[in-house]
Structures are given as C-alpha cells and as structure tokens.
Short mmCIF file of C-alpha atoms (C1' of nucleotides) in Angstrom, two decimals:
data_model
loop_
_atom_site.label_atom_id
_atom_site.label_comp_id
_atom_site.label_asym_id
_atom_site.label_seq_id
_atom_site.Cartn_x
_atom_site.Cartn_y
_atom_site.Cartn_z
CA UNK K 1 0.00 0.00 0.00
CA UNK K 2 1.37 3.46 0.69
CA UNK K 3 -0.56 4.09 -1.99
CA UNK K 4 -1.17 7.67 -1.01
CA UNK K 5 2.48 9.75 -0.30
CA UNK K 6 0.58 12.69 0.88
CA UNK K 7 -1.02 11.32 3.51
CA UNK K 8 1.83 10.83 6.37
CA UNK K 9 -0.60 8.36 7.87
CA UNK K 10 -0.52 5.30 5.32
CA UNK K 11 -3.67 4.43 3.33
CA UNK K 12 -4.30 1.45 5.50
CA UNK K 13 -6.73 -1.01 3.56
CA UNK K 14 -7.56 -2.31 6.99
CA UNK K 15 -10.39 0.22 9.87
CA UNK K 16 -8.34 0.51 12.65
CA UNK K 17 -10.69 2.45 14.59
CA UNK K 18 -13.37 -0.45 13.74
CA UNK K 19 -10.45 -3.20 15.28
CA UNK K 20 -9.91 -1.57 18.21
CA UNK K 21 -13.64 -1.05 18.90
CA UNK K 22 -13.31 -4.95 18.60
CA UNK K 23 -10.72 -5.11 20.86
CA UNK K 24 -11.94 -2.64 23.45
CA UNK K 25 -14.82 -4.66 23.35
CA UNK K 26 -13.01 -8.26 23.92
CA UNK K 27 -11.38 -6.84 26.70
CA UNK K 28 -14.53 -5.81 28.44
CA UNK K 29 -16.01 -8.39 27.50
CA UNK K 30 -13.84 -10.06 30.01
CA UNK K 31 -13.77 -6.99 32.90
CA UNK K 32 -10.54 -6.58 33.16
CA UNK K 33 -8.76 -3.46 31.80
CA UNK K 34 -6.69 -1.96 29.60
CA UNK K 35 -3.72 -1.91 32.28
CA UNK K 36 -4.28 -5.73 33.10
CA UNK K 37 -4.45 -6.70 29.76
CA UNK K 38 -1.36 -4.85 28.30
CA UNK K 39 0.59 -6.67 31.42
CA UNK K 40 -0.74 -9.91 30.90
CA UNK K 41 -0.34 -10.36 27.74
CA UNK K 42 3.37 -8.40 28.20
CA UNK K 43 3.07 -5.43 26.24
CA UNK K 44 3.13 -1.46 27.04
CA UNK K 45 -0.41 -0.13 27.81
CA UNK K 46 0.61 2.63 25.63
CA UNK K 47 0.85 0.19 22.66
CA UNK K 48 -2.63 -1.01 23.70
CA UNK K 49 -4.29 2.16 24.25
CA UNK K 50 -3.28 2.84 20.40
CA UNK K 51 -4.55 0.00 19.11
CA UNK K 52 -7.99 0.26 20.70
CA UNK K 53 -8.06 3.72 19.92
CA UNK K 54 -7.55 2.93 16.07
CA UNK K 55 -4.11 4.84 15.79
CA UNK K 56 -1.40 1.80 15.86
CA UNK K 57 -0.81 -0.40 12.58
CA UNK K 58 0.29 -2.84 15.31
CA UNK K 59 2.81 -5.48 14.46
CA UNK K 60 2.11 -9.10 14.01
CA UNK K 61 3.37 -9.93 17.50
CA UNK K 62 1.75 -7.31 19.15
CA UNK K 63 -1.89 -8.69 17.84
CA UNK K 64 -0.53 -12.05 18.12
CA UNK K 65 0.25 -11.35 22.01
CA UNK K 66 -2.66 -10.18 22.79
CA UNK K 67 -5.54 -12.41 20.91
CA UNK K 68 -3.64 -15.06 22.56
CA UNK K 69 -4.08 -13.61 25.66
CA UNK K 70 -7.56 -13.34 25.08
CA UNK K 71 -7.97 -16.52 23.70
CA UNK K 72 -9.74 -15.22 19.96
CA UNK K 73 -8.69 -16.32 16.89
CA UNK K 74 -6.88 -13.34 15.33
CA UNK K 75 -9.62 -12.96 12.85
CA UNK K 76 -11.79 -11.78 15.71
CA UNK K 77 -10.22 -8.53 14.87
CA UNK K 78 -10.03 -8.54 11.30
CA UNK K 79 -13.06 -6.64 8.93
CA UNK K 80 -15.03 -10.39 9.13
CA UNK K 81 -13.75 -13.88 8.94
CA UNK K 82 -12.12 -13.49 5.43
CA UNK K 83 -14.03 -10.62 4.54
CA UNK K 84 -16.69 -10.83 2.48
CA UNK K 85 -15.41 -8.90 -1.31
CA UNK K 86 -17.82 -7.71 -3.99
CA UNK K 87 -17.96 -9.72 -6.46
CA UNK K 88 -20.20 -8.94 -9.66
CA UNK K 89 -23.30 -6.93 -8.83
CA UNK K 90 -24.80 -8.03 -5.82
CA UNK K 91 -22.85 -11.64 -4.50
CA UNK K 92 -20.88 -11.58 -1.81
CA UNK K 93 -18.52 -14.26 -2.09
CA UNK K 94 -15.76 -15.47 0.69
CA UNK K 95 -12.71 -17.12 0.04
CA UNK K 96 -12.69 -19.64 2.90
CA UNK K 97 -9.74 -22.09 2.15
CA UNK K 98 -7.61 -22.29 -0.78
CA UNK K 99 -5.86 -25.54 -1.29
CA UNK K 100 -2.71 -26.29 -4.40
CA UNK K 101 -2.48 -29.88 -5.15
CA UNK K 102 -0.68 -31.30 -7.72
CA UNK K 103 -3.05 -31.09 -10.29
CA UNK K 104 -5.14 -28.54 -9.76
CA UNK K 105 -6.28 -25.71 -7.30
CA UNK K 106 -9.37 -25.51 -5.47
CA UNK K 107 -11.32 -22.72 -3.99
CA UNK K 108 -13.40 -23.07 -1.34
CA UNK K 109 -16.17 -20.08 -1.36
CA UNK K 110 -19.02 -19.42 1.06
CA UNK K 111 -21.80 -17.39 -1.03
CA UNK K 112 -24.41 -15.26 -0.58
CA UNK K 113 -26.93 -14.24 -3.17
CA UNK K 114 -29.78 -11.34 -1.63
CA UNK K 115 -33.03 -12.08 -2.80
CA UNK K 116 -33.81 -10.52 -6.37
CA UNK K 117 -29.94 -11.55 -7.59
CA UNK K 118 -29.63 -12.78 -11.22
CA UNK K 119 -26.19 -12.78 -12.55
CA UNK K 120 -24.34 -14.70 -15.40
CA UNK K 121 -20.63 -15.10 -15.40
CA UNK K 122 -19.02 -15.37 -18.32
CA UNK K 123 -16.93 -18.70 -18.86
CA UNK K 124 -13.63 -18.99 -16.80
CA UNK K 125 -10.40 -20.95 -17.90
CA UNK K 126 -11.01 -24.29 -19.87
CA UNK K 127 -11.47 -27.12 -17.24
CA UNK K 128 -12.51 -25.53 -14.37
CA UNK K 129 -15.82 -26.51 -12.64
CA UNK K 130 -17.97 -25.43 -10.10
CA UNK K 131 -19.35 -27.07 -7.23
CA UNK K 132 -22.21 -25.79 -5.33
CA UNK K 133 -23.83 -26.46 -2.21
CA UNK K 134 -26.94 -24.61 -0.97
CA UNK K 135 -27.70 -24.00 2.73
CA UNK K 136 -30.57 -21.87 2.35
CA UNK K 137 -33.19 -20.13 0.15
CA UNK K 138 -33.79 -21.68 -3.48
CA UNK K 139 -31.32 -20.96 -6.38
CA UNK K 140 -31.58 -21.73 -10.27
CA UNK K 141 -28.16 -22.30 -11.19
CA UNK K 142 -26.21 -23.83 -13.46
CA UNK K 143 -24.39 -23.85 -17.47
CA UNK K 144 -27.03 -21.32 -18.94
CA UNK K 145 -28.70 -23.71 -21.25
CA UNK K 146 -28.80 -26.69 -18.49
CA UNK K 147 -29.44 -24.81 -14.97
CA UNK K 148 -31.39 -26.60 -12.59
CA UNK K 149 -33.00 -25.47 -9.14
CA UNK K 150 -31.70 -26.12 -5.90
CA UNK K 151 -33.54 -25.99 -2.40
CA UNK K 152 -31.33 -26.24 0.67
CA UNK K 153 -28.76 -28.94 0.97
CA UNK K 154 -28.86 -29.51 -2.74
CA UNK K 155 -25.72 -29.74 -4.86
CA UNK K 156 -24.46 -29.27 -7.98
CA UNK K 157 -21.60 -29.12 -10.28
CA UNK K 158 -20.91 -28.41 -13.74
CA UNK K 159 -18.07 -27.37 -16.02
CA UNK K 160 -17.32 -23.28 -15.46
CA UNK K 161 -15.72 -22.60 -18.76
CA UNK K 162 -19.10 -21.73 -20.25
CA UNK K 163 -21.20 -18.93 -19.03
CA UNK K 164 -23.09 -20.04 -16.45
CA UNK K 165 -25.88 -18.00 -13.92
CA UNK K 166 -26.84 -17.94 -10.68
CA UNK K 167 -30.28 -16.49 -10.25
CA UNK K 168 -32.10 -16.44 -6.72
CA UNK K 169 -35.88 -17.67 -6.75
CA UNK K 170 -38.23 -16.80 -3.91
CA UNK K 171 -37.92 -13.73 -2.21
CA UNK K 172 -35.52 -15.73 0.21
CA UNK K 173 -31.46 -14.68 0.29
CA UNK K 174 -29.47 -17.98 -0.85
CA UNK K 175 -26.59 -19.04 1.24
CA UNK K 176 -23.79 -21.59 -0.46
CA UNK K 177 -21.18 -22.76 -0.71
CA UNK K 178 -18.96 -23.02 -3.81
CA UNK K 179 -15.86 -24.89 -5.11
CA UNK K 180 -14.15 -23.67 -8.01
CA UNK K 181 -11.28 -26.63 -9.31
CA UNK K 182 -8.85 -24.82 -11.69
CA UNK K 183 -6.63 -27.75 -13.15
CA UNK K 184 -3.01 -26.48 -13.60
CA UNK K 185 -2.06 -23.93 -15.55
CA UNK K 186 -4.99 -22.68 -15.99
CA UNK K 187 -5.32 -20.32 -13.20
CA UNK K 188 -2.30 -18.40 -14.59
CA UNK K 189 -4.19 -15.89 -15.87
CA UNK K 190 -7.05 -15.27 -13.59
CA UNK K 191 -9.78 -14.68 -15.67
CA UNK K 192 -11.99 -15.52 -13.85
CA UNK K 193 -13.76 -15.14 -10.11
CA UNK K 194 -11.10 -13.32 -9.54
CA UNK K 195 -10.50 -15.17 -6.58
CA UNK K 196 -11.35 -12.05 -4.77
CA UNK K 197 -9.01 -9.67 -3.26
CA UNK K 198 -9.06 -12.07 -0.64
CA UNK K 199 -8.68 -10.14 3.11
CA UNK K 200 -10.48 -8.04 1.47
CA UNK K 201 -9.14 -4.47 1.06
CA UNK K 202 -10.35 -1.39 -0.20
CA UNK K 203 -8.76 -0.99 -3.86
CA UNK K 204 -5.84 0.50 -3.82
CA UNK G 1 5.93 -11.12 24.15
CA UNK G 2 8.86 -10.57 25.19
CA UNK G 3 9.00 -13.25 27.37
CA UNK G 4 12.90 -13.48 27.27
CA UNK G 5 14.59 -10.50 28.03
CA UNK G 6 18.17 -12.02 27.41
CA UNK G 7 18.06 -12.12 23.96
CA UNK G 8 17.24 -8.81 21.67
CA UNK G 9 15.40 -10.47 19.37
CA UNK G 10 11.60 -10.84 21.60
CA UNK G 11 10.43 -13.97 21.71
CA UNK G 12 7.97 -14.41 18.89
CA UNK G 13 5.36 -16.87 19.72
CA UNK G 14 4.65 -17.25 15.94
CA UNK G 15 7.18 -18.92 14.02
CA UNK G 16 8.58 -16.05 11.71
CA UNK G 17 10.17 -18.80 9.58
CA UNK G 18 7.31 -21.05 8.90
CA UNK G 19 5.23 -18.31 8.10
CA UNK G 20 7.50 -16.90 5.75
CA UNK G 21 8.08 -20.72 3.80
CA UNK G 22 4.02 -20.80 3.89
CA UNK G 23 4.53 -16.89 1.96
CA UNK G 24 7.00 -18.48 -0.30
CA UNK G 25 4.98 -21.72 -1.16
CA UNK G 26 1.87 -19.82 -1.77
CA UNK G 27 3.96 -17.54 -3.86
CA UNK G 28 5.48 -19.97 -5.90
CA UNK G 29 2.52 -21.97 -6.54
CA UNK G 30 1.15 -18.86 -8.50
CA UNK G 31 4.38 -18.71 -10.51
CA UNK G 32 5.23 -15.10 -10.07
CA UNK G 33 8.17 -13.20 -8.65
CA UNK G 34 8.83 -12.21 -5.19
CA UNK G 35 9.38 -8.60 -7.29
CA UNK G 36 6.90 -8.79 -9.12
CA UNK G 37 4.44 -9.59 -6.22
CA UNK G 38 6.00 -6.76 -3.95
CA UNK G 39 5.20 -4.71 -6.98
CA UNK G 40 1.80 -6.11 -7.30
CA UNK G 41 1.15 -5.52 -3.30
CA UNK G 42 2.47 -2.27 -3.28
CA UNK G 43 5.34 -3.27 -0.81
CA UNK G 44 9.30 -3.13 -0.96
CA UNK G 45 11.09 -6.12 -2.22
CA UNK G 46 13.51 -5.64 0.70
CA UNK G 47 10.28 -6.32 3.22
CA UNK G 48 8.92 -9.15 1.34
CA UNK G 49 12.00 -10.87 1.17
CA UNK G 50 12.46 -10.34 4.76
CA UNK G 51 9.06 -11.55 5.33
CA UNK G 52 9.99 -14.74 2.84
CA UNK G 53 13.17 -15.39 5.11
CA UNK G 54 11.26 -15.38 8.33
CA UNK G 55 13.51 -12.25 9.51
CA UNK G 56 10.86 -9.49 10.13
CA UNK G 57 8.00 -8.94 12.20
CA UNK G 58 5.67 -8.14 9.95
CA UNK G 59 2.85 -4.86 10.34
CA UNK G 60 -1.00 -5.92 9.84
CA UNK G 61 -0.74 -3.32 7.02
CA UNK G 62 2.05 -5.41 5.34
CA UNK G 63 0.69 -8.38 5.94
CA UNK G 64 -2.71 -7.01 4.95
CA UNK G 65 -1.66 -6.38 1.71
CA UNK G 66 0.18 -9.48 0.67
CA UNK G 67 -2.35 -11.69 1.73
CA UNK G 68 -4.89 -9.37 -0.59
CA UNK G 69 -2.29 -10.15 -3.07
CA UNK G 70 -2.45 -13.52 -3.01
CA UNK G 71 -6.43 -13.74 -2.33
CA UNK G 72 -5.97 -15.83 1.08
CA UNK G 73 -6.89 -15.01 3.95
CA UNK G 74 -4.51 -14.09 6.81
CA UNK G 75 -4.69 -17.04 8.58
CA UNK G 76 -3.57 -18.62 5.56
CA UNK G 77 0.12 -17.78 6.82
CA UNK G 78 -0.60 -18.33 10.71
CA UNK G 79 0.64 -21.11 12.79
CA UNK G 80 -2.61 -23.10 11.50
CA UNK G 81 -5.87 -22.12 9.99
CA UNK G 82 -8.45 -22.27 12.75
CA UNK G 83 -6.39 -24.75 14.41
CA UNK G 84 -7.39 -28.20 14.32
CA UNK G 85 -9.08 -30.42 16.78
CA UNK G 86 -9.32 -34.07 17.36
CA UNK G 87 -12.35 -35.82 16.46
CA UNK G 88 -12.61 -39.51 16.33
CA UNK G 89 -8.92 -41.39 16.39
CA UNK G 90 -7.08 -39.47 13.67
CA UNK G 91 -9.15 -37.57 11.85
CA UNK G 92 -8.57 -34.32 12.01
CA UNK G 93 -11.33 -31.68 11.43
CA UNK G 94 -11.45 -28.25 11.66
CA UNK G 95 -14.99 -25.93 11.51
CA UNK G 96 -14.76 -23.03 9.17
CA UNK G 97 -17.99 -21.86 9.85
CA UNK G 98 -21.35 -22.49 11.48
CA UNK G 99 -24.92 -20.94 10.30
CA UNK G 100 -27.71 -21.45 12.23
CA UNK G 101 -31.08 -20.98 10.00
CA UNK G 102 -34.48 -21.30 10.89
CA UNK G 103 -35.02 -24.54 10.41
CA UNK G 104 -31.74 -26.13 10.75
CA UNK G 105 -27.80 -25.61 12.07
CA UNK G 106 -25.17 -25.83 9.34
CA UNK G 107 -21.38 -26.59 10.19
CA UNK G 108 -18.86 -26.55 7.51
CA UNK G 109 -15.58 -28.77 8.21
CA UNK G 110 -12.70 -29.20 6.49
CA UNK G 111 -11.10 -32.62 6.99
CA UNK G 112 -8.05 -34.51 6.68
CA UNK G 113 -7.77 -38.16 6.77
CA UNK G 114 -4.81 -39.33 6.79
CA UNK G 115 -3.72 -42.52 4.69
CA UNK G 116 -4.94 -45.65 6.04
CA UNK G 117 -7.90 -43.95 8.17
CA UNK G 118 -10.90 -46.18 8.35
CA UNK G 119 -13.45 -44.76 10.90
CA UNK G 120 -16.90 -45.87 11.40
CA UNK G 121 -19.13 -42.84 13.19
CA UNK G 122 -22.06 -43.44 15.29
CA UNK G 123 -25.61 -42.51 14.29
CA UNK G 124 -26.09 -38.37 14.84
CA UNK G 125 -29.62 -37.17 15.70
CA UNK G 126 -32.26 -38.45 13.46
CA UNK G 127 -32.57 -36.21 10.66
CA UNK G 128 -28.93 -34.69 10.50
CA UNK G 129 -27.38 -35.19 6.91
CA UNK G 130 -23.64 -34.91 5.84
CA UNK G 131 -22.50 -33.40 2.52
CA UNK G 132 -18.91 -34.40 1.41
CA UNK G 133 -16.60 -32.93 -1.13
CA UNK G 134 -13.17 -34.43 -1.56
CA UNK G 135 -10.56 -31.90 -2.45
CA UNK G 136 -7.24 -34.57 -2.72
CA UNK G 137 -7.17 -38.27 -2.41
CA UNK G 138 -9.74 -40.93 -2.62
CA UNK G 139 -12.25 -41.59 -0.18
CA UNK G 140 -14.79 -44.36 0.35
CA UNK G 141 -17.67 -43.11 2.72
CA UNK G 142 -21.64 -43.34 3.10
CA UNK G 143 -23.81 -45.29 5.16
CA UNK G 144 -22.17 -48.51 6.31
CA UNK G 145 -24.39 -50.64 3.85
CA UNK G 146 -24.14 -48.04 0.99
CA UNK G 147 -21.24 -46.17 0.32
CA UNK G 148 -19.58 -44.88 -2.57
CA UNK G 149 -16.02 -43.98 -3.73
CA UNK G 150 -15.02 -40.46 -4.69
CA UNK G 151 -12.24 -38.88 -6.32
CA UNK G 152 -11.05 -35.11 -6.11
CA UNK G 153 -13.93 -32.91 -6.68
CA UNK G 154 -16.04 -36.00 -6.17
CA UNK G 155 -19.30 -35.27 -3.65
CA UNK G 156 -21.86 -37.52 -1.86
CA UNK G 157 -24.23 -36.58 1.02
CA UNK G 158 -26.31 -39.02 2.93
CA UNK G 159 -28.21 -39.44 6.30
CA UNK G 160 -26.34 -39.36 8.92
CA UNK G 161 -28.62 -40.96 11.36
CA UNK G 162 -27.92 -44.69 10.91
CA UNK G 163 -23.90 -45.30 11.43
CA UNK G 164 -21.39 -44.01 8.40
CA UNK G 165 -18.28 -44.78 7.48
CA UNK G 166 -15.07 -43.30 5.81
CA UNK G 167 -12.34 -45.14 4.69
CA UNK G 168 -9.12 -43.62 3.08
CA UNK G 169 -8.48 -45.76 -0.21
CA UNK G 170 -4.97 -45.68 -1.60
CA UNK G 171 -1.57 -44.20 0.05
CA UNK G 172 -2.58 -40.56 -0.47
CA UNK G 173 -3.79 -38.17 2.30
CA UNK G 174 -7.33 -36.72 1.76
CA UNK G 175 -8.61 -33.39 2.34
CA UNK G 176 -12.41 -32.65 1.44
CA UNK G 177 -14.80 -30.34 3.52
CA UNK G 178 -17.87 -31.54 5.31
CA UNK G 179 -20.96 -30.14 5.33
CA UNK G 180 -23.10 -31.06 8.74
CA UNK G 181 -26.95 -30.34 8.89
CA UNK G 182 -29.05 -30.63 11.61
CA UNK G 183 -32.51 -29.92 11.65
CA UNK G 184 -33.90 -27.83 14.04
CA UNK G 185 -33.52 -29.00 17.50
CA UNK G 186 -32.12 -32.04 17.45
CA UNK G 187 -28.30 -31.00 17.76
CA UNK G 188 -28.76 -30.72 21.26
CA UNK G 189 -25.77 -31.78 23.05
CA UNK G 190 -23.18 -31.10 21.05
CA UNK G 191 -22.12 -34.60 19.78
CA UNK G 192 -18.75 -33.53 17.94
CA UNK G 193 -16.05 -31.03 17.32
CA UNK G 194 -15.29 -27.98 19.89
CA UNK G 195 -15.13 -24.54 17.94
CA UNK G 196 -11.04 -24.71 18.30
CA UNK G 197 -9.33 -22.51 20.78
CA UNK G 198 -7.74 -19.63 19.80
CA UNK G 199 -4.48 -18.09 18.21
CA UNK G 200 -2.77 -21.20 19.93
CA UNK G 201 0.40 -19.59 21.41
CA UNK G 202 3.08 -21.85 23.34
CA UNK G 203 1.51 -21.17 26.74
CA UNK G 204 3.32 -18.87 28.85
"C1'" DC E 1 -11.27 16.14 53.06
"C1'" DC E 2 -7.32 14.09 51.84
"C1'" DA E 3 -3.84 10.27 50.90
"C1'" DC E 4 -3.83 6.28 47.99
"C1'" DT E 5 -4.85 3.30 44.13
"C1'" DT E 6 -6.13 2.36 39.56
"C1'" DC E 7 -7.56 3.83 35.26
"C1'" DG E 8 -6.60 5.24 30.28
"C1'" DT E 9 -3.91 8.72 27.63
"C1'" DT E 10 0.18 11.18 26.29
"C1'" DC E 11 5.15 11.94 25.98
"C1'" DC E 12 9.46 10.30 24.63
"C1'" DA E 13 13.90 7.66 23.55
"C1'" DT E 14 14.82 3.50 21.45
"C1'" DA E 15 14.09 -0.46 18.58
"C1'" DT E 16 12.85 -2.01 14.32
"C1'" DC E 17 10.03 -2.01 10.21
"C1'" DC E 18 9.70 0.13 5.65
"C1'" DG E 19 10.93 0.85 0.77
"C1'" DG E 20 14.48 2.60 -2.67
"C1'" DA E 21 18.87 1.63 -4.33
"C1'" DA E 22 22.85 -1.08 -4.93
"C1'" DC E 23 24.57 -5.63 -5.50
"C1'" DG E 24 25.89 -10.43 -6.98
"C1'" DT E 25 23.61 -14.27 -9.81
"C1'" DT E 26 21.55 -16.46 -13.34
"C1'" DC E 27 19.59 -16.71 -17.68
"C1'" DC E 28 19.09 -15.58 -22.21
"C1'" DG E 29 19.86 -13.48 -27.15
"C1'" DG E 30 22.99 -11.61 -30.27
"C1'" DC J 1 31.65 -14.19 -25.25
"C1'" DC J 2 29.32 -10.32 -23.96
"C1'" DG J 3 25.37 -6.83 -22.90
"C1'" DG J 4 20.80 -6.71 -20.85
"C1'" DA J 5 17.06 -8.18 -18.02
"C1'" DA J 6 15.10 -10.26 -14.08
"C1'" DC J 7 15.70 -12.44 -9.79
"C1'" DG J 8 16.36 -12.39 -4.67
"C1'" DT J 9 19.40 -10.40 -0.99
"C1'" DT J 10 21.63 -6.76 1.45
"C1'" DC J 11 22.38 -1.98 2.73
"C1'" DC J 12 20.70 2.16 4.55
"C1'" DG J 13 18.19 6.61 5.74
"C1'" DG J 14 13.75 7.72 7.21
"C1'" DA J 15 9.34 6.57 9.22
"C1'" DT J 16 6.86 4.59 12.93
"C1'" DA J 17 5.72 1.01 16.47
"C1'" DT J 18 7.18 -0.09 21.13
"C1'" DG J 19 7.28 0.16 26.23
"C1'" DG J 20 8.53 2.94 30.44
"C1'" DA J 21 7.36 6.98 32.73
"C1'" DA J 22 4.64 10.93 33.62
"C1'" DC J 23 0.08 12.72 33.77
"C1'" DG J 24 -4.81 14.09 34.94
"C1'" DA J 25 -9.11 11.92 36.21
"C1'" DA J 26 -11.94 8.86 38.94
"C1'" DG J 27 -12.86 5.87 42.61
"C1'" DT J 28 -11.93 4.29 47.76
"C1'" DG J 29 -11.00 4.26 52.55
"C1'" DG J 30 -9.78 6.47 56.73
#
DNA sequence: CCACTTCGTTCCATATCCGGAACGTTCCGG
DNA sequence: CCGGAACGTTCCGGATATGGAACGAAGTGG
C-alpha cells in the first residue's frame, strides 16, 4: 500500500478504529482493563491504548500477544472472517480455504446471493468446474442452457468454462457454498472469479 | 511477548520462519516473482523478502496487503488455519464456519484423513445429513451398507442418522470439507467437534 | 477532606520495520 | 563471449511502532 504519499498516515486497507472497537470490546467483554491486559499479555499499555483507539498499525506480535491472551482467533479482529469482497453486482462471495495440489487448485467459497440476484458469469479458464452447495433459500443455477433449481442442501456441479448464472428464486437470500477446481495452468491468468481480493481491502 | 529478556530479538510466539516458507509456497505456486508480487502488493522487495526469510516482524498493514495479493486469507500464513481439533482417532477436522437458520444448524468442516484412516461414526440425531466434497485423495464413505467412492472434486451426502463410514483408499492423504446439517432442535448436546481454541500460542 | 490506588492517555527515547537503491547471480539473445 | 534483463538479498536513511514513565481523572478508605 502506501498508496497515497501525501497522507503521512498510510492508506491502510484495513479500519483501525473499527479493530480496536473490537478489541476494546473483547477486553470488556472479560472486565478486566486496559492496564491488566497490556501486562498480561506483556506489552506497554501505551501500545494497547493505540490499538484500541484505532491509531497503531500494530505489528504481528503485538496482535498475536494479545488475541492469545484473550484466547480469539486473530480474525476476531479482522473486517469479518475473510471478509466478504464484492464480487459482480450483488454476491458476496468469501474465500474460505484455498488448497494447491498437484493437479489442480481448489477454492473453497461461502456465497451469498440477496433475494432478487440474477447474474451470469461469463466462462472462466477451460477445465474448471464449479461445485455448489446450498444451505438456504432456493437458487436456479447452473451452465445457462442446463441450470437446474436447488432448495437447501442440494448440490451441484458443472463445467465453469461456459457462461453459467446464478439467479435467486423466492424472495428468500441464498446461502452456499462453492468450489471452483482450476486444473493447472490454468489459473495463470485469472480470468476468472477473480479469486477475490481475498482479506479483502479497499482498492488500492 | 517478550517473554525473554536475554536475547534482543523478543520472543515471537509465531514462528517467523514457517510463516515466511508458507509466503513463499503460496507464492510460488502462482508462478510469479517475489518482485513482481511486492510490486503487485504495493510493498518493498527488501520487506517481502524479509518476510519470505522469516527475519521481520511483519505490520498488519504489510501483511494485509500481501495476503490481498495472493487472495488468502490471513490465517492462511498463521501457525494453523483455525487450528485443528481431534475428532474420532485421527481424523482431524477443523470448523470453518457455522450458520444457524431457521429450520436447521449448518457446520462446515474441512477434513483430513490421513492414509490408512478407516473410521466408522455413530448414528447423529435423526434427521442430520452430511454433505462431502473431496478436495485430494480418494475416499470411500456413506452409510455402512451403501457407500460410494469419490475422487477429487467428487461429492456424496447421505443421512447421517444410521452409522457411516469413511475409509481412506490408496496411500494418499485426503482433504475434502464436510458439510453437517441438523434440523432444528435435534443437535442438542453437542455430539462432535469444539469450535477450536484460539491463536494457539506456546503457553506462557 | 485528603492520601492512595487504579484507570486510560500522552510523551518520549529506542528499537525495528519500511521501501528505494545497490549488489551479486543467473539466464538468455545476439 | 558479452550486454541486458530479471531475480532475490543486502544496505541504509527515514518513518513509525514499542514500552517505560509521567500525567490528569476517577474511585476508595480512613
């Protein structure tokens, strides 16, 4: 980042202020305060002060030391899990694990689709296929000329390098899951979900 | 931190080093540069390198934007995703997420069996269903009197409520993600996995 | 009413993290 | 062979995160 060399305070992709509020709100959460904390988890009160007042980019250690010490997952700070990232119109799509095996990548998404969504995506790289799981609400999905509709719990996969559309039906949001498979290679150029700008920043 | 005030260096409860060969791997699996994905991230070559060798602390900001980079999440480089917990002999299974819906709980799992697993599970409460998705490997799951053998990508879901097996088939590890469904009021007592702790930092 | 404690913030010197530039390698193409 | 380009590491001045100490504000007990 840095994007910004007028601003002495870096363009931070990340809301400090929100973390803290997090934080500030862990910690009394627990009822113990800001000078018990900073010594138990062995670092300056100062240091915490400016993180739950939004000012500190704090270090890796620093965060580390003290979500330990409050025994949350470091992502209990963070924007939201992996933080949800636009992606085409309306879906919100989250990258929840992305695994590289020999052959191929996979990428494990969870989805949401607000009632009233209809969206086609154009074809991705040649090979790759979707799998999708619904949780909840009732989606038509599929290649465009062969979608089929899914109620919760249903499943189903088809080759992603046609275009292909998701399109909600009810007036119920859809929750899913989805697994993209890239065989390898052809991720190279990314043409497609665009695997999100995963953490989920701000542009740059 | 801090913990040892004999040497300079503080005490890092995260393992610099492992986190910076996870950076690397991920790197490398995309093919591209450490320049060109300092360039691509906005951040010096001389700080991703450090990061790469394990030598530097990194800021969130930093880290923030690498991870963005490289669409994972930040966990993705930390000791170990949302750290695993035992379930049944050596499975291990770790949840991503949980959704509770009106009419039914969702838990989503990812899973690794290691070679040679065979485990046979115990009915859950009447009504629960599992949805499977192998990622690597080949598994061999379903009910006991009914199940079926999946490759990578491969998925099956099935009742849960009468006993189940999986069953690791051929030397390779497998990783796959597990949907669990429970109606409405019959998950009661928390049969299975616990949430996972936190961070996980070496005590203190 | 006043010592005393604890709280969270601010000040400050020091430690160290950051990115640009310089550097040694390796890998081409001519 | 020899330039040129790209790679990853190291060097270095400048920026900033860190923790100890000082501070004013509340609470507490005598």
């Amino acid at each position: 980042m840095k994007s910004d060399a007028s601003t002495s305070r870096p363009a931070m992709d990340i809301d400090l202020a929100e973390m803290g509020r997090r934080l500030r709100a862990l910690r009394e959460e627990r009822g113990i305060s800001l000078s018990e904390l900073a010594r138990r988890a062995g670092i300056g009160k100062a240091t915490l002060s400016g993180l739950e007042t939004g000012v500190r980019n704090p270090t890796l250690e620093t965060l580390w030391a003290v979500t330990a010490e409050l025994a949350v997952p470091i992502t209990a700070l963070l924007p939201r899990w992996g933080e949800p990232t636009l992606r085409g119109a309306s879906v919100q799509a989250t990258l929840l694990e992305a695994f590289d095996e020999e052959s191929a990548t996979y990428e494990l998404y969870r989805l949401t689709f607000p009632a009233g969504t209809e969206q086609t995506s154009p074809p991705h790289p040649p090979g790759t296929t979707e799998h999708l799981t619904v949780f909840a609400g009732t989606l038509r999905a599929g290649p465009v000329d062969a979608p089929r509709t899914l109620g919760p719990g249903g499943h189903l996969s088809w080759r992603a390098d046609v275009p292909h559309r998701y399109q909600v039906v009810g007036a119920d949001d859809v929750q899913a899951s989805l697994l993209m498979r890239y065989p390898r290679s052809s991720r190279a150029t990314d043409s497609g979900v665009q695997p999100s700008r995963a953490p989920g920043r701000s542009a740059r």
